[in-house]
CSV table of C-alpha atoms and ligand atoms in Angstrom, one decimal:
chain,number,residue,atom,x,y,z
N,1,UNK,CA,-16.6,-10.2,-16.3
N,2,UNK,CA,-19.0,-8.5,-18.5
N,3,UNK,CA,-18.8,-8.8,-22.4
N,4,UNK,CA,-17.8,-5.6,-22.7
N,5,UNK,CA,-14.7,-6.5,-20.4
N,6,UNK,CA,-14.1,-10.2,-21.5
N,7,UNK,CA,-12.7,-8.4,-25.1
N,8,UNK,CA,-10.7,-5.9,-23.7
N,9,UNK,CA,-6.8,-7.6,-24.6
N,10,UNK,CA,-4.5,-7.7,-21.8
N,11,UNK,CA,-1.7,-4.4,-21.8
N,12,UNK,CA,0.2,-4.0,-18.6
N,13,UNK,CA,0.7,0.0,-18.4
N,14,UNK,CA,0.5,2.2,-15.6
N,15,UNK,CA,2.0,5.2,-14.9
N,16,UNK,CA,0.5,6.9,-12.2
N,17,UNK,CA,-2.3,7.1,-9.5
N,18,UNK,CA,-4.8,8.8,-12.0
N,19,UNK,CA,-5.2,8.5,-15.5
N,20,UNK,CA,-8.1,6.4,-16.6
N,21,UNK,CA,-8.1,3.0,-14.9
N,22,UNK,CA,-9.3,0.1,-17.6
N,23,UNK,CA,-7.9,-3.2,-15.8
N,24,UNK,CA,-7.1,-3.8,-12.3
N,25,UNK,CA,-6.8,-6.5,-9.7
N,26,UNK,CA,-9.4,-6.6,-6.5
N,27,UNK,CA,-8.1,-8.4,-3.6
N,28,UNK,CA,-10.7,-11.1,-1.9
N,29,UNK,CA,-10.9,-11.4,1.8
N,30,UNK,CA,-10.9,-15.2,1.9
N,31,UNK,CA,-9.1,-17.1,4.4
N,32,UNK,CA,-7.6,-13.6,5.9
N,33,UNK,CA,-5.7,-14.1,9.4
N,34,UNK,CA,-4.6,-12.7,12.4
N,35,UNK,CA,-1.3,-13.3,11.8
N,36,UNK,CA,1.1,-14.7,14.2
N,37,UNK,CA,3.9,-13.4,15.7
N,38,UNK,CA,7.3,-12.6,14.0
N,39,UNK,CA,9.7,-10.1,14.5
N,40,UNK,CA,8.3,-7.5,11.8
N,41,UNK,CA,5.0,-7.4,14.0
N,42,UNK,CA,3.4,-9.2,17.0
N,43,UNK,CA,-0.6,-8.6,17.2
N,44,UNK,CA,-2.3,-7.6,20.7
N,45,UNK,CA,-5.9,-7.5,20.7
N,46,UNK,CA,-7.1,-9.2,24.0
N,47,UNK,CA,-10.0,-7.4,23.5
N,48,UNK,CA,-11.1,-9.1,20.5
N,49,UNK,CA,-10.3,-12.5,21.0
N,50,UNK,CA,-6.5,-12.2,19.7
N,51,UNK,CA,-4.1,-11.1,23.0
N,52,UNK,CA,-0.7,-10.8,22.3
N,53,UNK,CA,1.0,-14.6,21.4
N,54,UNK,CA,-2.6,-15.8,19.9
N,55,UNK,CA,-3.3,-16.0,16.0
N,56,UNK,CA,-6.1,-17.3,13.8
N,57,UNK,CA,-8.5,-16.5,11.3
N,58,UNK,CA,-10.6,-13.5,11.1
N,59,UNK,CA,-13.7,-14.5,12.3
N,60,UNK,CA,-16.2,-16.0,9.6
N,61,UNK,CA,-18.7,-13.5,9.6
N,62,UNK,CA,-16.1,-10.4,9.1
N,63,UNK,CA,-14.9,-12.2,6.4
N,64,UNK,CA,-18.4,-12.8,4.5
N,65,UNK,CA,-19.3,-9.4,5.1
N,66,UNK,CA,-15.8,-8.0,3.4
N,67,UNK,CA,-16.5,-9.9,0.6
N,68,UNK,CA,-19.4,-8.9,0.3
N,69,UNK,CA,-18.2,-5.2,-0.3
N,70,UNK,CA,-15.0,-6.3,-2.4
N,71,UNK,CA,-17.5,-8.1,-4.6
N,72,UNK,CA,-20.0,-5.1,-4.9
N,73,UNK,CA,-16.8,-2.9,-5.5
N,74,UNK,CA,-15.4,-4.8,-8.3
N,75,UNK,CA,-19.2,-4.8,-9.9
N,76,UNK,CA,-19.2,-1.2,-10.1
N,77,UNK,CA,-15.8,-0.3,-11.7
N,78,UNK,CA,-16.8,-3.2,-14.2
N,79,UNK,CA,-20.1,-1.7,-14.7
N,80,UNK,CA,-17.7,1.5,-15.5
N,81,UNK,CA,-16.4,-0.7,-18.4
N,82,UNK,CA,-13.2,-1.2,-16.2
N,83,UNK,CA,-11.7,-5.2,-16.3
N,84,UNK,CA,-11.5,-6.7,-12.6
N,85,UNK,CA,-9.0,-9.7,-11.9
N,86,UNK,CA,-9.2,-11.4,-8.9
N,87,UNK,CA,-6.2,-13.0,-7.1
N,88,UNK,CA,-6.3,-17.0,-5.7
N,89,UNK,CA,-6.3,-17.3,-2.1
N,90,UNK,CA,-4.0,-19.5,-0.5
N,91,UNK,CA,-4.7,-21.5,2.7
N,92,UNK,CA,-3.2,-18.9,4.8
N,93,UNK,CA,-3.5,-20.5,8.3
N,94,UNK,CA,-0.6,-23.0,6.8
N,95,UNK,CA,2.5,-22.7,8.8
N,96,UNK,CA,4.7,-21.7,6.5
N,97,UNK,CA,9.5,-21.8,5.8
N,98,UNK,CA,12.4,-21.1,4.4
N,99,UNK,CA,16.1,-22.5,5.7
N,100,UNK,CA,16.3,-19.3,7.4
N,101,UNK,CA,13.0,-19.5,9.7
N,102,UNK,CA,9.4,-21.4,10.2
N,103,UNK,CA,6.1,-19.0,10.9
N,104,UNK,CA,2.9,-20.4,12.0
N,105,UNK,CA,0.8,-18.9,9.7
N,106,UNK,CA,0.5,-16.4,6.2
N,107,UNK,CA,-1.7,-13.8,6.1
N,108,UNK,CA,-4.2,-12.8,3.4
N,109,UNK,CA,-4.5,-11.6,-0.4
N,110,UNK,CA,-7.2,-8.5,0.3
N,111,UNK,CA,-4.5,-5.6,-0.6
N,112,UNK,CA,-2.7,-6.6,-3.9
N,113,UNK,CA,-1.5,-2.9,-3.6
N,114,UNK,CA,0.6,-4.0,-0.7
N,115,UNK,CA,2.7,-6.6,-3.2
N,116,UNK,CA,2.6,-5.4,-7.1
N,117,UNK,CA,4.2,-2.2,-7.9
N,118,UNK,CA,3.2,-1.5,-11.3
N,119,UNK,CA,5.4,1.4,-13.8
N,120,UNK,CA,4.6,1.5,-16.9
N,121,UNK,CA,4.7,-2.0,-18.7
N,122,UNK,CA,6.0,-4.1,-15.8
N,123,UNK,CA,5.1,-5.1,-12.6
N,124,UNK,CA,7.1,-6.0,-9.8
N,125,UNK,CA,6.4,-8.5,-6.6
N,126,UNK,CA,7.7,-6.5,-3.8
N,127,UNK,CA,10.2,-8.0,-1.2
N,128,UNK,CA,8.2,-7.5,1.7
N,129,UNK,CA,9.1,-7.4,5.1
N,130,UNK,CA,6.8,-9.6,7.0
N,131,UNK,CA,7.4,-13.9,7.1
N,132,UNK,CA,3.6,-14.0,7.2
N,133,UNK,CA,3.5,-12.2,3.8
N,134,UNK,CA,6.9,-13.7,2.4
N,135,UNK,CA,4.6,-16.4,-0.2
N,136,UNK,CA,2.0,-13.6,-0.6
N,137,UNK,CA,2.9,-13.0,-4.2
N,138,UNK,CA,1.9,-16.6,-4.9
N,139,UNK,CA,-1.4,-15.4,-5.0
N,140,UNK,CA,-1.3,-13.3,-7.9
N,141,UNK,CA,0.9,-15.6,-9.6
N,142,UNK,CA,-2.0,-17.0,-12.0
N,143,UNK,CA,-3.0,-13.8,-13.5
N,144,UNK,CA,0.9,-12.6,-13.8
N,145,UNK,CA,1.4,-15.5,-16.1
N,146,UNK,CA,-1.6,-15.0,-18.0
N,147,UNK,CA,-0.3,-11.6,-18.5
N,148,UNK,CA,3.1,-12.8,-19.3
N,149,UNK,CA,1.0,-14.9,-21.9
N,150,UNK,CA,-1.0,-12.8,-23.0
N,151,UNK,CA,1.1,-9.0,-23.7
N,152,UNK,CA,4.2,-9.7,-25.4
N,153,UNK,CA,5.4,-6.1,-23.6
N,154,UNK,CA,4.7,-7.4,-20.4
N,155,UNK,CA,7.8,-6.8,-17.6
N,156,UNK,CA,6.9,-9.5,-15.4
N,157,UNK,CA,10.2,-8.5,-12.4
N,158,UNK,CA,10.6,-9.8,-8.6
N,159,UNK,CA,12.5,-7.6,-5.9
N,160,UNK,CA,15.2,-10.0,-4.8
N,161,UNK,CA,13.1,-12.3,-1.9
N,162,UNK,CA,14.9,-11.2,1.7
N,163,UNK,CA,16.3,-13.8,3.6
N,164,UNK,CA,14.3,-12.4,6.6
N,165,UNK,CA,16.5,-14.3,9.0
N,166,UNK,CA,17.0,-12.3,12.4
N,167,UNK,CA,19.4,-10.1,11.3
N,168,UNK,CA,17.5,-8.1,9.4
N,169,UNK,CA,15.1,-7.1,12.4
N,170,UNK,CA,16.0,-5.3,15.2
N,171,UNK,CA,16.2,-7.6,18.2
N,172,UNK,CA,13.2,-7.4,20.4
N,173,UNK,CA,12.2,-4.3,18.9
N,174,UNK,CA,8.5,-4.2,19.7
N,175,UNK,CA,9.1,-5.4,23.7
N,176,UNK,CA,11.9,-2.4,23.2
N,177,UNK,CA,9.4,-0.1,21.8
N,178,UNK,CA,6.7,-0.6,24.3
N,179,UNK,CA,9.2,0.1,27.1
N,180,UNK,CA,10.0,3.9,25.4
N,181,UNK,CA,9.3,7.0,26.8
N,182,UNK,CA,7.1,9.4,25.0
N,183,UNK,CA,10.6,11.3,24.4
N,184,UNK,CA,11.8,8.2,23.1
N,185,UNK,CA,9.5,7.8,20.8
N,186,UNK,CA,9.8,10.6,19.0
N,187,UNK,CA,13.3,10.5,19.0
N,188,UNK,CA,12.4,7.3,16.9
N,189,UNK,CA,10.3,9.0,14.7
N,190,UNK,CA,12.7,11.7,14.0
N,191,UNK,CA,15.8,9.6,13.4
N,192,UNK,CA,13.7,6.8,11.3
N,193,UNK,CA,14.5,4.0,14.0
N,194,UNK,CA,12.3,0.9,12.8
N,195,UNK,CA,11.9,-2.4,13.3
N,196,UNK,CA,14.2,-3.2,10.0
N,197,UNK,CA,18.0,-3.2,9.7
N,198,UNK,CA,19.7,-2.5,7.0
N,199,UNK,CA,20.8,-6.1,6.3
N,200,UNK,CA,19.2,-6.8,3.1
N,201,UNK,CA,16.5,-4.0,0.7
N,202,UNK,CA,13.3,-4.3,1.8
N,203,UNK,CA,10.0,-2.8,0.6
N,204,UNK,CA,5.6,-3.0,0.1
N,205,UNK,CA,4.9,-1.9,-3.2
N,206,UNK,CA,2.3,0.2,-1.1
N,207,UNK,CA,4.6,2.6,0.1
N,208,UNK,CA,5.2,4.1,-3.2
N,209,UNK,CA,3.1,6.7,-5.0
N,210,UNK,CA,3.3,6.8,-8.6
N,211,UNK,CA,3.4,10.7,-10.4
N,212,UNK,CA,5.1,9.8,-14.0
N,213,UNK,CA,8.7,10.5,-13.7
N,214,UNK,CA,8.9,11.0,-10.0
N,215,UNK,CA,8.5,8.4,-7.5
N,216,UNK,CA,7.6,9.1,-3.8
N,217,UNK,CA,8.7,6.3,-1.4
N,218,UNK,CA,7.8,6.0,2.1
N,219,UNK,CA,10.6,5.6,4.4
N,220,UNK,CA,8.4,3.4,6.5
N,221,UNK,CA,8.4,0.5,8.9
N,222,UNK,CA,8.3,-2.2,6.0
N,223,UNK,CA,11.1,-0.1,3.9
N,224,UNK,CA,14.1,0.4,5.0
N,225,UNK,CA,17.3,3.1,3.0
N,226,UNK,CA,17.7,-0.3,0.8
N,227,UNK,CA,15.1,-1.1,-0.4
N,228,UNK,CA,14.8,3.0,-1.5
N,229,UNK,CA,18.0,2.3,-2.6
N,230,UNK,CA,17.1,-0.5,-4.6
N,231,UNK,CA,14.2,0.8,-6.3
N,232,UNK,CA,16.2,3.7,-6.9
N,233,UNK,CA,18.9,1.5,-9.2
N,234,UNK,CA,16.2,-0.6,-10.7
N,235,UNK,CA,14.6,2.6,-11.7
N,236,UNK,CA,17.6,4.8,-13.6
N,237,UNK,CA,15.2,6.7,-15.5
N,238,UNK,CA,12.9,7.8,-12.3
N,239,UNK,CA,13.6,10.3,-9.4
N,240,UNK,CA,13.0,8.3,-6.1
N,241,UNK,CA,11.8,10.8,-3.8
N,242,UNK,CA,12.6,9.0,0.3
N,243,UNK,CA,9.8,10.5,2.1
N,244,UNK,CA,8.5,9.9,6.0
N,245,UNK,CA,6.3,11.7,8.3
N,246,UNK,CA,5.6,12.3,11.8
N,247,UNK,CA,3.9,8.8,12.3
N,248,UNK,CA,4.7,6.2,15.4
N,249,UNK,CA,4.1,2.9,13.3
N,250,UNK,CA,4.4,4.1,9.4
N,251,UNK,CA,3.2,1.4,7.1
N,252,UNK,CA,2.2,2.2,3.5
N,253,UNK,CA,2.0,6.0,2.0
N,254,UNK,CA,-1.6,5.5,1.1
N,255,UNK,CA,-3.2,6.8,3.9
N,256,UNK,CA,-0.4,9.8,4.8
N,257,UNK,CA,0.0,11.4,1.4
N,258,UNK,CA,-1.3,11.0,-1.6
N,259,UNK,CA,-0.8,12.2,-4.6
N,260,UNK,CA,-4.1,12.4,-6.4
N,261,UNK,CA,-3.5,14.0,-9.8
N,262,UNK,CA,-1.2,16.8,-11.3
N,263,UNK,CA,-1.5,20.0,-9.4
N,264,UNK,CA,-2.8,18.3,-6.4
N,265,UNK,CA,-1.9,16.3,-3.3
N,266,UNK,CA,-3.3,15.4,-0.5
N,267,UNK,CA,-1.7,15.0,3.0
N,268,UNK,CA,-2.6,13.4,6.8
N,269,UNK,CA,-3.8,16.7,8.3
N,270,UNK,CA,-1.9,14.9,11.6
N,271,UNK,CA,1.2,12.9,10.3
N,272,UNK,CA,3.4,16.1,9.9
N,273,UNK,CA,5.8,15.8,6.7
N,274,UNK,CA,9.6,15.6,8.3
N,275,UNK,CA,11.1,14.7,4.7
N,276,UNK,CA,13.5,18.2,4.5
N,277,UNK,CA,12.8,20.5,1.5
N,278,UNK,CA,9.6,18.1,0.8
N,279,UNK,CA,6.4,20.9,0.8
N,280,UNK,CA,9.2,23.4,-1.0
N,281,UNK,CA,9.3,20.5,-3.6
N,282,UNK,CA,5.5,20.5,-4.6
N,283,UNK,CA,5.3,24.3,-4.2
N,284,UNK,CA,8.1,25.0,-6.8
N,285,UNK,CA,6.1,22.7,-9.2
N,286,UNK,CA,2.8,24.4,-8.5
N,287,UNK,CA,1.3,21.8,-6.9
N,288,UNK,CA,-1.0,22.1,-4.0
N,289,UNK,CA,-0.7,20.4,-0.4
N,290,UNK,CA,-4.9,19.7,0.7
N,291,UNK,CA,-4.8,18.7,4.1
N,292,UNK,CA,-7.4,16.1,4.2
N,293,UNK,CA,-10.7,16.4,6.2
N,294,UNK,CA,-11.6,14.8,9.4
N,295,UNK,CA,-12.3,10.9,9.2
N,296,UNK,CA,-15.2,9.3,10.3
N,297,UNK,CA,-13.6,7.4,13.2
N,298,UNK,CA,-11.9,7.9,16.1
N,299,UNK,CA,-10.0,4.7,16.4
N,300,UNK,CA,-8.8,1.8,14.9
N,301,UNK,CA,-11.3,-0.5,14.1
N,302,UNK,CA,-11.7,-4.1,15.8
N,303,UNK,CA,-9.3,-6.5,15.1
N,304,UNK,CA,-7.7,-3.8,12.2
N,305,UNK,CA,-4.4,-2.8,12.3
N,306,UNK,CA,-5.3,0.1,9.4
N,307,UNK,CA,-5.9,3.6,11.2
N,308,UNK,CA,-9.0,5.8,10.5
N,309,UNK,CA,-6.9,7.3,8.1
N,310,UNK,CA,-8.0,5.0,5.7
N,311,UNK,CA,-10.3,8.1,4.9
N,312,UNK,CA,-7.6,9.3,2.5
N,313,UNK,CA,-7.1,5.4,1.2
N,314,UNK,CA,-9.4,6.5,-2.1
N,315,UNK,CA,-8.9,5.2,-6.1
N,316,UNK,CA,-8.8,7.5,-8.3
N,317,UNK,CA,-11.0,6.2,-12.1
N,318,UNK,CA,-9.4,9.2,-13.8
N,319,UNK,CA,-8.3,12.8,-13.0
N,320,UNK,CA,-11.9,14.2,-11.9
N,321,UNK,CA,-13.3,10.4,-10.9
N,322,UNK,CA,-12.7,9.2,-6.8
N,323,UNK,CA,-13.9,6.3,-5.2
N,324,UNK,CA,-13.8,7.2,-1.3
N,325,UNK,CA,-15.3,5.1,1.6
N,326,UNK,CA,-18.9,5.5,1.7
N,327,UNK,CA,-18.5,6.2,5.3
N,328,UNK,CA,-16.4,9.1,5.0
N,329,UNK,CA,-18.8,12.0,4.5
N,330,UNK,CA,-16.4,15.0,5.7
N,331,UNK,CA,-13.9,13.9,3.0
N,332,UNK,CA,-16.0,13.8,0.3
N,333,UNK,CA,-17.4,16.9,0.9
N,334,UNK,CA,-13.9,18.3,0.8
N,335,UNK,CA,-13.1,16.2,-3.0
N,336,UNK,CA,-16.6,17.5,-4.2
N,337,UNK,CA,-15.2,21.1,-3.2
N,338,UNK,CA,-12.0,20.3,-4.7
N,339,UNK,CA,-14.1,19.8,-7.8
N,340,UNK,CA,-13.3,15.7,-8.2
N,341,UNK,CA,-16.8,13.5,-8.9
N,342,UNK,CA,-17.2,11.7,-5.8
N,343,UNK,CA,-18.4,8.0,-5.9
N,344,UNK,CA,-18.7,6.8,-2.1
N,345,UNK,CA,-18.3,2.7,-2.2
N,346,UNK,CA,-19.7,1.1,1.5
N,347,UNK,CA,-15.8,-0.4,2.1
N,348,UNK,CA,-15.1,-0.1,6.2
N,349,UNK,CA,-16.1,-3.8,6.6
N,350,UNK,CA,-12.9,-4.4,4.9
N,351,UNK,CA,-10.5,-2.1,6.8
N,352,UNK,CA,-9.5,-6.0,9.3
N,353,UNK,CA,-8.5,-7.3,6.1
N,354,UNK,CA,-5.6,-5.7,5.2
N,355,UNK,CA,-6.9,-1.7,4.1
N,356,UNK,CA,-9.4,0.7,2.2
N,357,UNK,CA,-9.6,1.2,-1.7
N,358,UNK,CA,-6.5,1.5,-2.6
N,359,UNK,CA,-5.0,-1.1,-0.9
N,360,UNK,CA,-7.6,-3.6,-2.0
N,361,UNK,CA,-6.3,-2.8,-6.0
N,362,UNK,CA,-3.3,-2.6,-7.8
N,363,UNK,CA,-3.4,-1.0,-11.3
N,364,UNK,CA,-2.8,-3.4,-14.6
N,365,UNK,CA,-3.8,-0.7,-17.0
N,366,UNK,CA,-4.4,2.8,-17.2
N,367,UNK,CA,-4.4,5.1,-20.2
N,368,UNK,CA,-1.3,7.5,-20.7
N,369,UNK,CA,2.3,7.8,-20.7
N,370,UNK,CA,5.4,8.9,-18.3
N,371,UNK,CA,5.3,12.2,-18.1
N,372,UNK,CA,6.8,14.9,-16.2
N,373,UNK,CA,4.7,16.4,-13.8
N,374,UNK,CA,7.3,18.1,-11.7
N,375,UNK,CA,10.2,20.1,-13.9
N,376,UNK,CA,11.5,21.9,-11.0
N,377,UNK,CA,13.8,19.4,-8.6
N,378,UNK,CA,15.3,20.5,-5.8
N,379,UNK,CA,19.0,19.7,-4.5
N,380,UNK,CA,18.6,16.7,-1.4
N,381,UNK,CA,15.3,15.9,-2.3
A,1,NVA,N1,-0.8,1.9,8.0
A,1,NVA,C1,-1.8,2.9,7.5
A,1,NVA,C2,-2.7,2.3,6.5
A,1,NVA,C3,-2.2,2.3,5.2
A,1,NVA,C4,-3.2,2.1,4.1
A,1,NVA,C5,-2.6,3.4,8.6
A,1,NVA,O1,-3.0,2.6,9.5
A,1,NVA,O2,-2.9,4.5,8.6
């Protein structure tokens, strides 16, 4: 921490993706694995080391070399006068139970976005949906209770923990999966068919994007109508806006549609939006849908279960301030059109470890209130 940052007092408050960031948590890459199989998610990379049954850690020199770029991204927002926190990795290759199930291994602590959904003056450790990720929380445990210590205002709240016991997976649903048609698949896509049942609320803070008021939740493969559901009573004073998309595995809105700062959004120029009324929503409010530009890749990167889309995976410092991937020229060139200031941050060596920018932080404090940014609802949505 710089001196400048070591003063700054400790207020939990976010509201939104955008106003001025002055504290937030940076995930580290340390100890990240492959993780083994479960029923959320079985890995299958024979090509790298990892086919499908296999599980281990990312290899050593991946993992220096995403440190490396976490470390020189949390040096330049604290050069920007912005407090960086750091979570406490566990050993994640520890096989790890409840009296429902045993897994042979965790999984990491790069994307704190994944597991702390911050509104306003509390933040809450998601459920998850994953028995690799199920202790994840305990990683960000030290700095909540220095929080808790340290801002009298603080909310400190945990989702109820899921049993994760078989019911509340679809039997076999990935062997299922990869026996579907391309017909079935979209059938899938269209009727929100995912791995979860509706046994118990489940949820990744990462699939909800924060505008004031109005929530947007991603109907996604990690959060099922429950866990919407949930949010949606532990949040009386919100709109909870379900949202999904044309997407075959949907994990985490942060790299489908974003919501970047009043008046403007921005949306996977491929993942169609299949929410009804959705587009209508943001149109009636003025707000304007970007399609974002082409991303640098092609593919998934090795061993990374995070698209290319990770193009649109950006932080946003304040309203006209973006941190993108360095790598993504074509998408900065649309921002600096779109009149943000652009500030490109080397990042793709991070992409195996669990995301891009936004992934790897979760807000503590920004500047601002809740405010309404969308006056004009709209019946069913
Ligand atoms: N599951 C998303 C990444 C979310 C940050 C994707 O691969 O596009």
């Amino acid at each position: 921490m710089t001196a400048q940052n070591e003063t700054r007092a400790t207020i939990v408050s976010s509201w939104n993706e955008w106003d001025p960031l002055k504290h937030v948590i940076v995930g580290r890459a340390d100890g990240t694995m492959v993780q083994a199989p479960e029923p959320a998610i079985e890995r299958d990379w024979p090509d790298h080391g990892f086919p499908l049954g296999t599980y281990g850690p990312l290899p050593k020199e991946m993992e220096t070399r995403a440190n490396q770029q976490l470390d020189n991204f949390a040096k330049l927002l604290e050069d920007r006068g912005i407090r960086v926190d750091r979570p406490t990795p566990l050993d994640f290759s520890q096989e790890v139970r409840t009296p429902d199930w045993e897994q042979n291994s965790m999984f990491g602590c790069m994307p704190p976005r994944d597991v702390l959904l911050t509104v306003g003056n509390e933040i809450i450790e998601a459920t998850m949906s994953q028995r690799a990720r199920w202790y994840e929380y305990l990683c960000y445990r030290p700095l909540l209770e220095q929080y808790f210590k340290e801002d009298p205002n603080f909310r400190w709240e945990a989702a109820p923990k899921p049993r994760l016991a078989d019911d509340t997976y679809k039997k076999d649903y990935w062997r299922e999966w990869d026996k579907k048609s391309k017909a079935e698949k979209e059938k899938a896509i269209y009727e929100l068919d995912w791995v979860l049942t509706e046994k118990e609320p489940c949820f990744d803070a990462a699939d909800i994007g924060r505008a004031g008021k109005d929530l947007f939740v991603y109907r996604s493969s990690v959060t099922n109508e429950a866990g919407v559901e949930w949010l949606r009573r532990h949040f009386p004073n919100h709109r909870i806006h379900p949202v999904w998309f044309y997407e075959d595995n949907p994990i985490h809105i942060d790299a489908t549609f974003v919501v970047l700062r009043p008046g403007l959004t921005l949306a996977n120029r491929k993942r169609k939006p299949l929410t009804p009324n959705m587009l209508q929503f943001f149109k009636k409010n003025d707000w304007e849908v970007v399609e974002c530009a082409k991303p640098f890749l092609d593919d998934y990167p090795p061993l990374s279960f995070c698209s290319p889309w990770l193009s649109m995976n950006t932080l946003m410092l304040d309203p006209k301030t973006i941190c993108v991937d360095a790598q993504e020229k074509e998408q900065m060139e649309q921002f600096d059109r779109l009149g943000l200031e652009v500030i490109p941050v080397p990042f793709i060596d991070v992409s195996a470890f669990g995301g891009g920018l936004h992934c790897a932080t979760a807000d503590v404090y920004r500047e601002g209130n809740c405010e309404d940014y969308f006056p004009h609802q709209i019946e069913g949505f």
